[in-house]
């Protein structure tokens, strides 16, 4: 399986990411200059899955840009509950809003949506696939806290299997020079094999451990994640509750003074509350940065319609079906399966990037 999987919705070049970071810094420095930039514009936040940060930060971002907000916060309060397809929902909402942020449990749903409207669609998290705007928040946080994004050793701890934020962050950070990853998880929640392949192909340095304390002193960033229990068919029996994957103030004593702890939140028990008062705990500042980066992204998309849309440039191959049970092709009626050929010659789903097989 190709690593195309984690680049698709997050395909900004380093230069484009840096432009967004610079714009975000400018918004922080001079918010008044941006207060009316989106006057008369509306964002629709279509959340088919629960959210606190992502939805509210998109909404706050648009309001702070002078725009307005509409949307729904769960599938049950939308006509999806009556059986409406994503295609129809998007055709309708595209008449009401200038930009759409969508979270959906089916992998590839935002990509399907983008085929039914000219309004920019932002992926606000699709199943266990990716969460690119969280990554934008993460990049800004690392940049503001540490001062740069090159040459960092990044520890990723917890659910590396279903943690979509981890997948998107590795993709983005791999584009910066000299970045190393330390993968800290129980075997059952290890990073998917296709992502390991990608790092190997790209020559990205990484190591794997189950011992957070062993690697603590070498880390510049420790990215903690919660176990995505909602993505498991059977969550019992895994070692995720083990203490060794829980960050405590005691364990943090071994870290460098300038190291930073990030977490996309929500937290369950993987960081104890006594870590919060440590200056190295950056996860609440990270939520502020999420709003700012979403402001920067909205501005870019509305002002320049600058979303890099390499997805549509893929040749579409018919006659194969996606093997991913969580793919949008399994859920959306009359949605034809298409594949693209990966650099290594395999076939992957055009929507969710999972392997496909002959019909
Ligand atoms: N980080 C994140 O996606 O949080 P929410 O699920 O609350 O949006």
XYZ file of C-alpha atoms in Angstrom, residues 51-222:
172
model
C -16.462 17.466 18.141
C -15.680 20.294 20.518
C -12.482 21.928 19.274
C -12.635 21.472 15.547
C -16.204 22.615 15.002
C -16.097 25.488 17.491
C -12.702 26.684 16.303
C -13.903 26.748 12.693
C -16.921 28.723 13.806
C -14.886 31.082 15.999
C -12.403 31.505 13.149
C -15.106 32.598 10.714
C -16.742 34.914 13.259
C -13.384 36.557 14.013
C -12.924 37.112 10.280
C -16.255 38.950 10.190
C -18.179 36.111 8.583
C -21.107 33.984 9.690
C -21.736 30.387 10.558
C -24.385 27.754 9.887
C -24.386 24.005 10.231
C -25.218 20.986 12.326
C -23.361 19.170 15.059
C -24.473 15.570 14.580
C -25.849 13.319 11.886
C -28.964 12.857 14.016
C -29.958 16.509 13.676
C -29.484 16.560 9.913
C -31.452 14.856 7.161
C -28.753 12.180 7.059
C -30.925 10.642 9.780
C -33.693 10.323 7.171
C -31.351 8.663 4.710
C -30.147 11.627 2.657
C -26.931 10.954 0.764
C -23.791 13.026 1.181
C -24.021 14.031 -2.465
C -27.484 15.522 -1.975
C -26.562 17.183 1.313
C -23.601 18.889 -0.299
C -25.516 19.979 -3.401
C -27.932 21.718 -1.039
C -25.453 23.232 1.421
C -23.341 24.483 -1.473
C -26.244 26.880 -2.159
C -26.147 28.244 1.378
C -22.455 28.619 2.253
C -19.225 29.907 0.720
C -17.051 27.259 2.349
C -17.772 23.957 4.089
C -15.937 22.138 6.883
C -17.003 18.497 7.181
C -16.343 15.778 9.732
C -17.600 12.333 8.857
C -17.041 8.797 10.188
C -16.734 7.385 6.649
C -13.249 7.619 5.229
C -13.093 9.713 2.084
C -16.423 11.498 2.663
C -14.960 15.022 2.295
C -13.388 14.026 -1.009
C -16.686 12.701 -2.337
C -18.320 15.940 -1.213
C -15.847 18.016 -3.186
C -17.174 16.381 -6.354
C -20.645 17.818 -5.848
C -19.940 21.496 -5.307
C -17.564 24.238 -6.327
C -17.559 25.518 -2.759
C -14.259 24.624 -1.023
C -14.604 21.583 1.239
C -12.309 21.251 4.241
C -11.738 17.828 5.764
C -12.353 18.247 9.501
C -11.598 14.556 10.154
C -12.733 11.496 8.189
C -12.857 8.289 10.212
C -9.392 7.008 11.104
C -8.024 8.361 7.841
C -6.821 11.904 8.361
C -7.331 15.184 10.171
C -5.337 17.746 8.232
C -6.508 20.909 9.984
C -5.462 19.438 13.335
C -2.040 19.053 11.776
C -2.052 22.726 10.838
C -2.722 23.508 14.500
C 0.081 21.160 15.533
C 2.574 22.738 13.137
C 1.795 26.240 14.345
C 2.135 25.089 17.938
C 5.535 23.488 17.355
C 6.658 26.524 15.374
C 5.577 29.001 18.034
C 6.845 26.960 20.972
C 10.163 25.761 19.554
C 10.803 28.340 16.837
C 11.283 25.998 13.882
C 10.148 22.698 12.373
C 13.417 21.246 11.086
C 15.687 18.762 12.811
C 13.206 17.792 15.538
C 12.794 14.434 17.269
C 9.067 13.854 17.624
C 7.708 11.148 19.940
C 4.205 9.915 19.029
C 2.541 8.055 21.861
C -0.697 6.097 22.209
C -3.034 4.986 19.455
C -0.892 5.236 16.348
C -3.158 2.835 14.479
C -6.433 4.752 14.444
C -5.113 8.159 15.490
C -5.835 10.154 12.350
C -4.031 13.182 13.787
C -0.850 11.137 14.024
C -1.137 10.032 10.400
C -1.556 13.583 9.168
C 1.204 14.924 11.439
C 3.763 12.372 10.242
C 2.902 13.259 6.666
C 3.405 16.964 7.260
C 6.477 16.773 9.508
C 8.180 14.363 7.072
C 8.367 17.257 4.640
C 10.693 19.147 6.957
C 14.414 18.409 7.055
C 16.022 16.106 9.569
C 12.857 15.181 11.454
C 12.990 11.868 13.381
C 10.058 9.985 14.860
C 9.890 7.785 17.941
C 6.784 5.587 17.797
C 5.594 4.756 21.314
C 2.602 2.403 21.474
C 1.466 -1.069 22.395
C 1.913 -3.461 19.478
C -1.848 -3.651 18.995
C -1.982 0.074 18.315
C 1.175 0.370 16.216
C 1.421 2.654 13.209
C -0.083 0.954 10.115
C 2.403 -0.900 7.936
C 1.805 1.326 4.903
C 2.971 4.328 6.890
C 6.090 2.537 8.061
C 6.745 1.695 4.389
C 6.366 5.320 3.468
C 8.872 6.448 6.072
C 11.291 3.785 4.891
C 10.870 4.801 1.245
C 11.458 8.434 2.126
C 14.459 7.600 4.276
C 12.816 9.101 7.361
C 14.560 8.056 10.561
C 12.291 6.390 13.119
C 12.425 4.008 16.057
C 9.779 1.948 17.813
C 9.434 1.470 21.566
C 6.919 0.604 24.256
C 8.846 2.570 26.854
C 8.059 6.274 27.004
C 10.589 6.913 29.758
C 13.418 5.328 27.813
C 13.198 7.920 24.999
C 11.964 10.943 26.994
C 15.332 12.723 27.208
C 15.883 12.720 23.436
C 12.496 14.210 22.454
C 11.840 17.774 21.278
C 8.106 17.103 20.993
C 5.979 14.454 22.680
